[in-house]
C-alpha cells in the first residue's frame, strides 16, 4: 500500500476547500436581511431543496455511522432508510409541510408557539439547541478522527480546522451557502463511494461472495431474523424495530427536526416545499448500497499491507494486522479501538473493534493516490455537511426562538442578522466540547440515536397530537414534552448495553433493571418509553385543561386547514404521485432483502 497522504491527495483536498469557501464569499453580499441568512429568502427550487434536504442528513452519521453499523449489524442497518426514513419523508411531504410552510413559521419551535403556547416553544427550542450542538459535535469528532488516522494530523488540531472551515462559509453565506455546499457534497459523496463499492464487491466476489464470506445469514437479511433479539446482530426484535425506529425515531426526526425541515421551508412555493422530501426520498432509498455496503465489505476484505498504512497514520506500533487478529479474530480491515496510551480497549473480555473506521480503511485499501484524495473529499464533505446543517439550524432557533423571544424582543432586523452570525460562532464552539463526548462510543450512530431518543421521540408525540387533535392544549404539550424527556433519561439511567459499564452508555442511576443486547436496542426502547410517556401525559392533561378556540387553530390543525391543491401541476410534479412511486419502490426493496 502506498504511504498516505501523497501530495496529489493534498492538492485535491485543497481545491475542494477553496471551492467550498468560495461559495461563501460569492454569496456574502446577498445576505442583506435575517430572512436571507436563515431561510434563503424562500427562493430555492424544489430540486435544490430536495438534495439539500437529503444532504443535511448526509453527515458523519450517514457515511461513517452507517458504514460502522453495516460492519457491526449487517444489512439490517438498511432499516434506517427503508423503515426509518422513507415512510416519514413521504408523511412530512404530504401532510406536514402545508402546516410548516403555510403558517409562515420561521422554525419548528415557532410553529409550536403558534399551535400551543410560549412555554412549549421555549422547552423545545432549548432541547433542540442542545441536540444540534451534540449532532454537530459527533460530525466534528468523526472528522477529527479521520484526519488523525489517515493523514496523521493531531486530533485536537483536526477538530479545530474542521470547525473553522464550516464557520467561514456558514458565517458568510448563511443557509444559502450551506444548501449549495450540501448539493455539492451530495455529488462528491456519490462520486467518491461508487468506485469503492464496485471495487469492494469485485474483491468479495459480488453479493453472493459477500454472503458466503460473512458466514452469518443474519447479516444479509433485513427482516428474516427479527423474531427475537438473540437471532440478529442488532439485538432487536421486530416490535422494537418497527415501533422504536420505524415509528418513533423515524417520524420524530424527519417530521419535527428543524435541521431538515428548514431546507423545505427555503423552497420557492408551497408545492415545491411538499415535493422537497419526496424528491429526496428517491436517492435516499439507494444510499444503503452506497454507505452500508462499504462497512459490510470491510469485515471480509483483506488488507494487502496494513502495517505500512498504520505506521504512516500514526497508529501505535502494537496495532499491527497480526496483533489485531490475535486480539479479536479476523474481521477484515476493521481496526481495534485503542485508548490514549495505545492499549486496546477491552469489552466483555475481547478487544473492541473500532467500527467507525470501517469505511475510511476501505478507502485506504482500494484507492490509489489522487483517487484517495477524492474519497477523502467525500468523507470530509459528509462531515462538513452535518456540521453546517446543525449550525444553520442552531443559529436560527437561537436567534428567533430564544434571543428574540426572551432576551431582546424589539431589536432591528440588522441586529438579528448580526446575532445569527454570532450564534454560528458560539454554536460551533460548544460543538467542539460535544466532540469529546462522542469519543465514548465505538459507533457514532449509537450516540446519535440516543440523542434523538431524548429530543425527537417525545417531540413527535407532541406534534402528532397537535396537528391531528384540536383538543390538545399548551399545558398538555409542555408537561408531555417534559415528562417524555424525563422518561428517556430514567430509562437510560436504569438500563445498560451488554458488556458496558455504567456511565455515558447508561446505568448512571446506580441500579440496572435491564441489560440490552446492544446500544441500538437500548436506544430504540428509550425512544419508545419517551414517546409513550409524552403521548399519554399530553392526552390526559389536555382533557383536564381548556383548549384554544377553533378560530385560533386554522392553518395549524389538519381538520381546520384547507387542503393544498395540485391544480396546474404536471403529473410528475404532484406530491401524491411522487409519494405513490416512492412507496412502491420501497415495498420492492424490502421484499428483495427480506
XYZ file of C-alpha atoms in Angstrom:
594
model
C 0.000 0.000 0.000
C 1.196 3.486 -0.871
C 2.218 5.770 2.010
C -0.539 8.262 2.730
C -1.146 11.054 2.148
C 0.654 11.979 -1.082
C 0.946 15.475 -2.474
C -1.740 14.822 -5.087
C -4.233 13.880 -2.358
C -3.474 17.109 -0.515
C -3.927 19.025 -3.787
C -7.400 17.521 -4.321
C -8.346 18.422 -0.752
C -7.014 21.971 -1.168
C -9.064 22.522 -4.339
C -12.170 21.298 -2.538
C -11.653 23.611 0.452
C -11.048 26.619 -1.812
C -14.260 25.851 -3.726
C -16.293 25.469 -0.534
C -15.052 28.755 0.908
C -15.528 30.439 -2.472
C -19.256 29.707 -2.373
C -19.494 31.565 0.918
C -17.623 34.596 -0.423
C -19.778 34.751 -3.578
C -22.999 34.714 -1.530
C -21.814 37.118 1.159
C -23.303 40.243 -0.431
C -26.706 38.579 -0.860
C -27.182 38.203 2.917
C -28.950 41.522 3.456
C -31.776 40.505 5.815
C -32.299 37.892 8.506
C -34.684 36.003 6.177
C -31.909 35.804 3.570
C -29.478 34.461 6.160
C -31.801 31.998 7.946
C -34.244 30.881 5.202
C -32.525 31.761 1.890
C -35.295 34.277 1.183
C -37.601 31.301 0.450
C -36.440 31.317 -3.160
C -34.946 27.848 -3.796
C -36.343 25.480 -6.497
C -37.600 22.048 -5.385
C -34.726 20.007 -6.822
C -32.174 22.116 -4.926
C -34.061 21.955 -1.634
C -34.690 18.231 -2.229
C -30.985 17.437 -2.485
C -30.253 19.758 0.446
C -32.994 18.023 2.466
C -31.171 14.751 1.855
C -27.667 16.158 2.305
C -28.491 17.894 5.585
C -28.829 14.367 6.977
C -25.872 13.132 4.945
C -23.339 13.906 7.625
C -20.950 11.753 9.581
C -23.844 9.687 10.911
C -24.733 8.719 7.348
C -21.371 7.966 5.797
C -19.282 6.852 8.762
C -22.089 5.845 11.125
C -23.959 3.754 8.560
C -20.727 2.139 7.391
C -19.918 1.326 11.025
C -23.403 -0.082 11.579
C -23.128 -2.092 8.354
C -19.937 -3.694 9.664
C -21.488 -4.268 13.086
C -25.099 -5.172 12.254
C -25.179 -6.055 8.532
C -27.951 -5.282 6.039
C -30.411 -4.733 8.934
C -28.842 -1.261 9.001
C -30.893 -0.562 5.843
C -33.897 -0.271 8.147
C -32.605 3.210 8.966
C -33.553 4.053 5.360
C -36.362 1.784 4.186
C -38.190 1.709 7.511
C -36.645 4.583 9.448
C -36.696 7.333 6.813
C -38.768 6.874 3.642
C -42.267 6.462 5.180
C -41.677 9.504 7.388
C -40.333 11.554 4.459
C -43.495 10.749 2.493
C -45.619 11.709 5.502
C -43.911 15.051 6.055
C -44.201 15.913 2.346
C -47.887 15.049 2.046
C -49.267 16.051 5.437
C -46.910 18.233 7.459
C -45.256 20.677 5.060
C -48.545 22.525 4.413
C -48.596 23.393 8.142
C -44.949 24.420 8.317
C -44.865 26.426 5.113
C -48.430 27.750 5.289
C -48.099 29.047 8.836
C -45.073 31.106 7.750
C -43.316 29.963 10.905
C -39.573 30.528 10.684
C -38.709 27.457 12.749
C -40.234 24.338 14.278
C -40.311 25.865 17.809
C -42.127 28.879 16.359
C -44.793 26.552 14.965
C -45.180 25.091 18.475
C -45.787 28.598 19.796
C -48.499 29.197 17.200
C -50.161 25.836 17.872
C -49.692 25.608 21.645
C -48.082 28.368 23.693
C -44.868 30.149 24.581
C -43.607 27.735 27.249
C -43.866 24.738 24.881
C -41.874 26.650 22.310
C -39.212 27.570 24.876
C -38.782 23.985 26.071
C -38.410 22.664 22.532
C -36.076 25.483 21.486
C -33.705 24.747 24.362
C -33.736 20.968 23.879
C -33.306 21.328 20.113
C -30.388 23.734 20.540
C -28.680 21.182 22.789
C -29.341 18.386 20.301
C -27.905 20.297 17.353
C -24.614 21.015 19.081
C -24.363 17.345 20.082
C -25.008 16.244 16.489
C -22.526 18.788 15.171
C -20.014 17.582 17.750
C -20.400 13.993 16.532
C -19.596 15.078 12.972
C -16.648 17.083 14.268
C -15.341 14.089 16.251
C -15.623 11.803 13.219
C -13.773 14.269 11.026
C -11.016 14.748 13.608
C -10.629 11.010 13.970
C -10.463 10.526 10.208
C -7.809 13.191 9.705
C -5.827 11.740 12.603
C -5.885 8.195 11.247
C -5.496 8.800 7.520
C -3.446 11.995 7.404
C -1.575 11.720 10.690
C -2.931 15.031 11.984
C -3.237 15.781 15.682
C -6.827 15.045 16.783
C -7.302 18.413 18.504
C -5.900 20.320 15.528
C -8.153 18.392 13.124
C -11.272 19.300 15.121
C -10.273 22.964 15.233
C -9.540 23.076 11.481
C -12.887 21.500 10.554
C -14.775 23.907 12.826
C -13.061 26.950 11.305
C -13.829 25.924 7.706
C -17.532 25.351 8.425
C -17.616 28.584 10.419
C -16.190 30.547 7.487
C -18.647 29.529 4.778
C -21.706 29.469 7.072
C -20.855 32.856 8.547
C -20.503 34.357 5.080
C -23.430 32.854 3.187
C -25.880 31.623 5.831
C -28.375 28.914 4.899
C -27.920 29.569 1.159
C -24.216 28.801 1.385
C -24.950 25.684 3.429
C -27.558 24.478 0.914
C -25.339 24.971 -2.147
C -22.466 23.247 -0.370
C -24.785 20.396 0.600
C -25.735 19.893 -3.049
C -22.035 19.894 -3.985
C -21.318 17.454 -1.161
C -24.089 15.119 -2.328
C -22.445 14.686 -5.738
C -18.995 14.376 -4.164
C -20.172 11.571 -1.905
C -21.763 9.692 -4.795
C -18.636 10.042 -6.962
C -16.361 9.114 -4.080
C -18.216 5.998 -2.934
C -19.496 4.370 -6.130
C -15.984 3.198 -7.135
C -15.392 1.993 -3.564
C -18.484 -0.213 -3.620
C -17.618 -1.554 -7.086
C -14.033 -2.438 -6.134
C -15.043 -3.962 -2.807
C -17.779 -6.116 -4.343
C -15.425 -7.260 -7.091
C -12.875 -8.320 -4.486
C -15.517 -10.106 -2.401
C -16.984 -11.982 -5.377
C -20.160 -9.924 -5.719
C -23.171 -10.019 -3.416
C -23.184 -13.829 -3.321
C -19.491 -13.852 -2.457
C -20.086 -11.338 0.332
C -22.866 -13.527 1.730
C -20.553 -16.536 1.775
C -17.595 -14.755 3.326
C -19.645 -13.096 6.062
C -20.626 -16.602 7.175
C -23.655 -15.216 9.027
C -27.007 -15.327 7.257
C -28.450 -12.788 9.680
C -26.001 -10.164 8.316
C -27.611 -10.270 4.845
C -31.337 -10.281 5.701
C -33.311 -7.255 6.834
C -36.430 -8.940 8.276
C -35.864 -12.695 8.405
C -34.133 -12.772 11.813
C -36.147 -10.174 13.720
C -38.168 -12.835 15.546
C -36.084 -12.435 18.705
C -33.226 -10.176 19.878
C -30.796 -13.096 20.113
C -31.160 -14.083 16.461
C -29.767 -10.920 14.826
C -26.594 -8.824 15.353
C -28.549 -5.681 16.270
C -30.207 -7.428 19.205
C -33.666 -6.042 18.358
C -36.975 -7.870 17.864
C -39.451 -6.772 15.180
C -41.627 -4.707 17.572
C -38.667 -2.719 18.873
C -37.533 -2.153 15.290
C -40.919 -1.106 13.901
C -42.098 0.917 16.888
C -38.751 2.290 18.082
C -37.099 3.046 14.749
C -39.853 2.880 12.127
C -42.360 4.987 14.029
C -40.964 6.941 16.971
C -37.382 7.798 15.954
C -38.105 7.993 12.229
C -41.166 10.233 12.324
C -39.708 12.097 15.283
C -36.649 13.046 13.247
C -37.941 13.639 9.721
C -41.190 15.324 10.748
C -40.025 17.574 13.571
C -36.274 18.152 13.280
C -35.736 21.717 12.104
C -32.392 20.708 10.597
C -34.174 19.053 7.651
C -37.473 20.978 7.775
C -35.524 24.230 7.330
C -34.427 23.098 3.855
C -38.010 22.543 2.699
C -39.054 25.893 4.183
C -36.487 27.576 1.906
C -38.435 26.387 -1.174
C -39.970 28.932 -3.547
C -43.607 27.767 -3.200
C -45.885 25.539 -1.092
C -45.884 22.888 -3.861
C -42.077 22.916 -4.005
C -41.933 22.584 -0.220
C -44.167 19.485 -0.374
C -42.094 17.939 -3.169
C -38.807 18.568 -1.337
C -38.803 15.468 0.940
C -40.314 13.318 -1.841
C -37.546 14.252 -4.270
C -35.028 13.482 -1.525
C -36.620 10.062 -0.966
C -35.511 8.678 -4.352
C -31.731 8.889 -3.776
C -32.282 8.132 -0.081
C -33.591 4.659 -0.971
C -30.405 3.900 -2.898
C -27.986 5.101 -0.243
C -27.789 1.786 1.675
C -25.880 0.406 -1.306
C -23.506 3.359 -1.176
C -22.775 3.701 2.551
C -23.731 0.411 4.267
C -22.036 -1.949 1.810
C -18.518 -0.498 2.369
C -18.874 -1.311 6.068
C -20.048 -4.858 5.377
C -17.234 -5.335 2.886
C -14.668 -4.039 5.382
C -15.471 -7.041 7.534
C -14.376 -9.538 4.873
C -11.760 -7.955 2.600
C -8.083 -8.454 3.415
C -5.518 -5.656 3.600
C -2.507 -6.070 1.325
C -0.120 -4.132 3.577
C -1.922 -2.705 6.557
C 1.222 -2.251 8.643
C 2.631 0.429 6.346
C -0.625 2.352 6.466
C -0.802 2.045 10.240
C 2.705 3.367 10.769
C 2.153 6.288 8.414
C -1.187 7.125 10.008
C 0.290 7.370 13.471
C -1.312 4.229 14.940
C 0.739 2.851 17.856
C 3.149 0.057 16.963
C 1.147 -2.770 18.633
C -1.775 -2.045 16.306
C -0.456 -4.230 13.512
C -2.565 -6.503 11.407
C -1.305 -9.593 13.247
C -1.978 -8.224 16.725
C -5.481 -7.236 15.661
C -6.254 -10.757 14.516
C -4.883 -12.317 17.687
C -6.902 -9.918 19.850
C -10.269 -10.004 18.141
C -10.336 -12.571 15.387
C -10.150 -11.683 11.720
C -12.713 -9.025 10.805
C -11.241 -7.886 7.538
C -9.608 -4.491 7.802
C -11.663 -3.131 10.731
C -9.124 -1.965 13.327
C -9.214 -2.497 17.072
C -10.029 0.565 19.191
C -7.086 1.907 21.220
C -7.063 4.207 24.235
C -4.860 7.279 24.681
C -1.997 5.104 25.964
C -2.055 2.935 22.837
C -3.595 -0.072 24.587
C -6.539 -1.997 23.116
C -9.915 -1.116 24.631
C -11.362 -4.305 26.122
C -15.071 -5.117 26.311
C -16.512 -8.402 27.516
C -13.078 -9.998 27.555
C -12.343 -9.071 23.920
C -10.701 -6.132 22.213
C -13.319 -3.699 20.965
C -13.443 -3.125 17.219
C -13.416 0.468 16.005
C -16.328 0.191 13.590
C -16.224 3.910 12.791
C -13.022 3.251 10.856
C -14.551 0.587 8.570
C -15.291 2.948 5.688
C -12.075 5.039 5.961
C -9.996 1.839 5.953
C -11.809 0.743 2.790
C -10.650 3.969 1.138
C -7.063 3.253 2.152
C -7.385 -0.335 0.954
C -8.664 0.406 -2.542
C -7.999 3.966 -3.663
C -4.699 4.943 -5.324
C -3.125 8.407 -4.909
C -5.398 11.113 -6.288
C -8.397 8.844 -6.063
C -7.756 8.661 -2.325
C -7.948 12.456 -2.224
C -11.375 12.302 -3.887
C -12.508 9.698 -1.375
C -11.257 11.844 1.487
C -13.131 14.806 -0.023
C -16.311 12.701 0.007
C -15.819 11.837 3.674
C -14.894 15.367 4.701
C -17.849 16.694 2.683
C -20.199 14.487 4.692
C -18.765 15.722 7.982
C -18.926 19.373 6.977
C -22.468 18.883 5.653
C -23.539 17.560 9.043
C -21.793 20.345 10.920
C -23.126 23.098 8.651
C -26.663 21.703 8.745
C -26.739 21.639 12.512
C -25.072 25.037 12.740
C -27.619 26.779 10.489
C -30.477 25.139 12.390
C -28.942 26.170 15.718
C -28.364 29.799 14.787
C -31.963 30.137 13.519
C -33.558 28.615 16.622
C -31.270 30.531 18.956
C -31.927 33.885 17.245
C -35.673 33.620 16.610
C -36.879 31.336 19.392
C -34.599 32.197 22.297
C -32.832 35.531 21.774
C -35.638 37.465 20.023
C -38.365 35.907 22.182
C -36.849 36.202 25.642
C -33.707 38.353 25.614
C -34.138 41.205 23.110
C -37.607 41.464 21.574
C -37.530 44.859 19.904
C -34.233 44.969 18.026
C -33.817 45.731 14.334
C -33.550 43.109 11.604
C -29.891 44.056 11.141
C -29.270 43.276 14.806
C -30.862 39.825 14.482
C -28.731 39.174 11.409
C -25.663 40.047 13.499
C -26.871 37.791 16.326
C -27.347 34.921 13.860
C -23.707 35.209 12.843
C -22.629 35.385 16.487
C -24.709 32.264 17.233
C -22.845 30.478 14.456
C -19.584 31.125 16.293
C -20.602 30.063 19.791
C -22.668 27.135 18.462
C -19.595 25.660 16.826
C -17.561 26.350 19.968
C -19.980 24.271 22.049
C -19.886 21.553 19.363
C -16.158 21.183 19.939
C -16.872 20.133 23.545
C -19.539 17.672 22.336
C -16.980 16.077 20.015
C -15.074 14.779 23.022
C -18.220 13.189 24.472
C -18.608 11.174 21.239
C -15.243 9.523 21.937
C -17.020 7.293 24.468
C -18.678 5.242 21.697
C -17.321 2.871 19.020
C -20.180 3.641 16.624
C -21.315 7.243 16.251
C -24.733 6.045 15.037
C -25.334 4.699 18.551
C -24.793 8.075 20.233
C -26.852 9.954 17.618
C -29.856 7.670 18.027
C -29.553 8.141 21.788
C -29.708 11.927 21.384
C -32.710 11.613 19.040
C -34.456 9.349 21.569
C -34.224 12.102 24.187
C -35.336 15.005 21.963
C -37.183 13.900 18.821
C -39.122 10.930 20.198
C -41.262 12.866 22.714
C -41.488 15.826 20.326
C -43.154 13.668 17.679
C -45.950 12.760 20.110
C -46.455 16.487 20.746
C -46.637 17.249 17.029
C -48.876 14.333 16.159
C -51.452 15.283 18.764
C -51.183 18.979 17.946
C -51.631 18.603 14.210
C -54.374 15.989 14.229
C -56.262 16.613 17.509
C -57.652 20.082 18.042
C -58.321 19.309 21.730
C -54.571 19.198 22.579
C -53.605 22.101 24.856
C -50.444 24.026 25.616
C -50.346 22.757 29.202
C -50.620 19.181 27.973
C -47.894 19.701 25.355
C -45.452 21.296 27.804
C -45.800 18.689 30.536
C -45.889 15.896 27.975
C -42.579 17.016 26.497
C -41.009 17.441 29.905
C -42.191 14.052 31.164
C -41.258 12.321 27.885
C -37.684 13.596 28.034
C -37.515 12.675 31.719
C -38.764 9.159 30.921
C -35.961 8.783 28.361
C -33.417 9.857 30.965
C -34.785 7.476 33.608
C -34.891 4.526 31.205
C -31.346 5.211 30.033
C -30.159 5.596 33.627
C -31.653 2.241 34.660
C -30.507 0.140 31.680
C -27.199 -0.794 30.101
C -25.998 -2.475 26.892
C -24.326 -5.862 27.321
C -20.606 -5.619 28.095
C -20.721 -1.919 29.051
C -20.003 -0.205 32.344
C -22.244 2.391 33.965
C -21.643 5.896 32.649
C -22.244 7.540 29.274
C -23.894 4.377 27.907
C -26.448 4.105 30.728
C -26.808 2.707 34.215
C -25.851 6.007 35.808
C -28.748 5.916 38.320
C -26.930 3.164 40.201
C -29.432 0.345 39.615
C -29.509 -1.799 36.454
C -33.036 -3.053 35.818
C -32.421 -4.453 32.340
C -29.473 -5.268 30.080
C -29.947 -4.881 26.317
C -28.034 -6.915 23.711
C -26.692 -3.735 22.058
C -26.594 0.062 22.333
C -29.019 0.314 19.422
C -31.616 -1.887 21.116
C -31.350 0.309 24.219
C -31.812 3.421 22.053
C -34.962 2.080 20.373
C -36.608 1.259 23.695
C -35.527 4.579 25.204
C -37.360 6.260 22.320
C -40.453 4.074 22.837
C -40.630 5.000 26.534
C -40.150 8.707 25.749
C -42.851 8.786 23.059
C -45.384 6.748 25.037
C -44.933 8.868 28.160
C -45.236 12.145 26.250
C -48.313 10.943 24.338
C -50.067 9.738 27.494
C -49.299 12.795 29.628
C -50.246 15.226 26.837
C -53.517 13.381 26.270
C -54.513 13.277 29.947
C -53.586 16.883 30.806
C -55.236 18.186 27.606
C -58.502 16.545 28.640
C -58.232 18.254 32.040
C -57.451 21.755 30.700
C -59.246 24.255 28.483
C -58.408 24.082 24.722
C -57.999 27.069 22.436
C -60.963 28.196 20.318
C -61.106 26.760 16.806
C -60.696 30.119 15.061
C -57.183 30.402 16.542
C -56.169 26.997 15.176
C -56.968 27.497 11.490
C -53.935 26.607 9.390
C -52.386 24.779 12.351
C -54.601 21.690 12.771
C -55.375 19.204 9.988
C -59.170 19.311 10.296
C -59.220 23.137 10.330
C -56.864 23.740 7.417
C -57.683 23.972 3.706
C -56.193 21.057 1.776
C -53.417 22.036 -0.657
C -54.379 21.891 -4.318
C -52.318 20.227 -7.065
C -54.199 22.038 -9.830
C -51.973 23.273 -12.626
C -49.125 20.871 -11.845
C -47.870 18.256 -14.281
C -48.498 14.670 -13.156
C -44.839 14.158 -12.285
C -44.912 17.316 -10.127
C -47.835 16.188 -7.984
C -46.743 15.163 -4.480
C -49.310 12.355 -4.300
C -47.952 10.756 -7.496
C -44.355 11.043 -6.304
C -45.369 9.531 -2.956
C -47.051 6.544 -4.650
C -43.947 5.837 -6.748
C -41.653 6.110 -3.712
C -43.749 3.707 -1.629
C -43.945 1.177 -4.467
C -40.161 1.075 -4.835
C -39.859 0.842 -1.065
C -42.024 -2.289 -0.888
C -39.987 -3.932 -3.659
C -36.688 -3.271 -1.843
C -37.993 -4.756 1.411
C -39.193 -7.883 -0.405
C -35.859 -8.358 -2.193
C -33.809 -8.074 1.012
C -36.296 -9.840 3.266
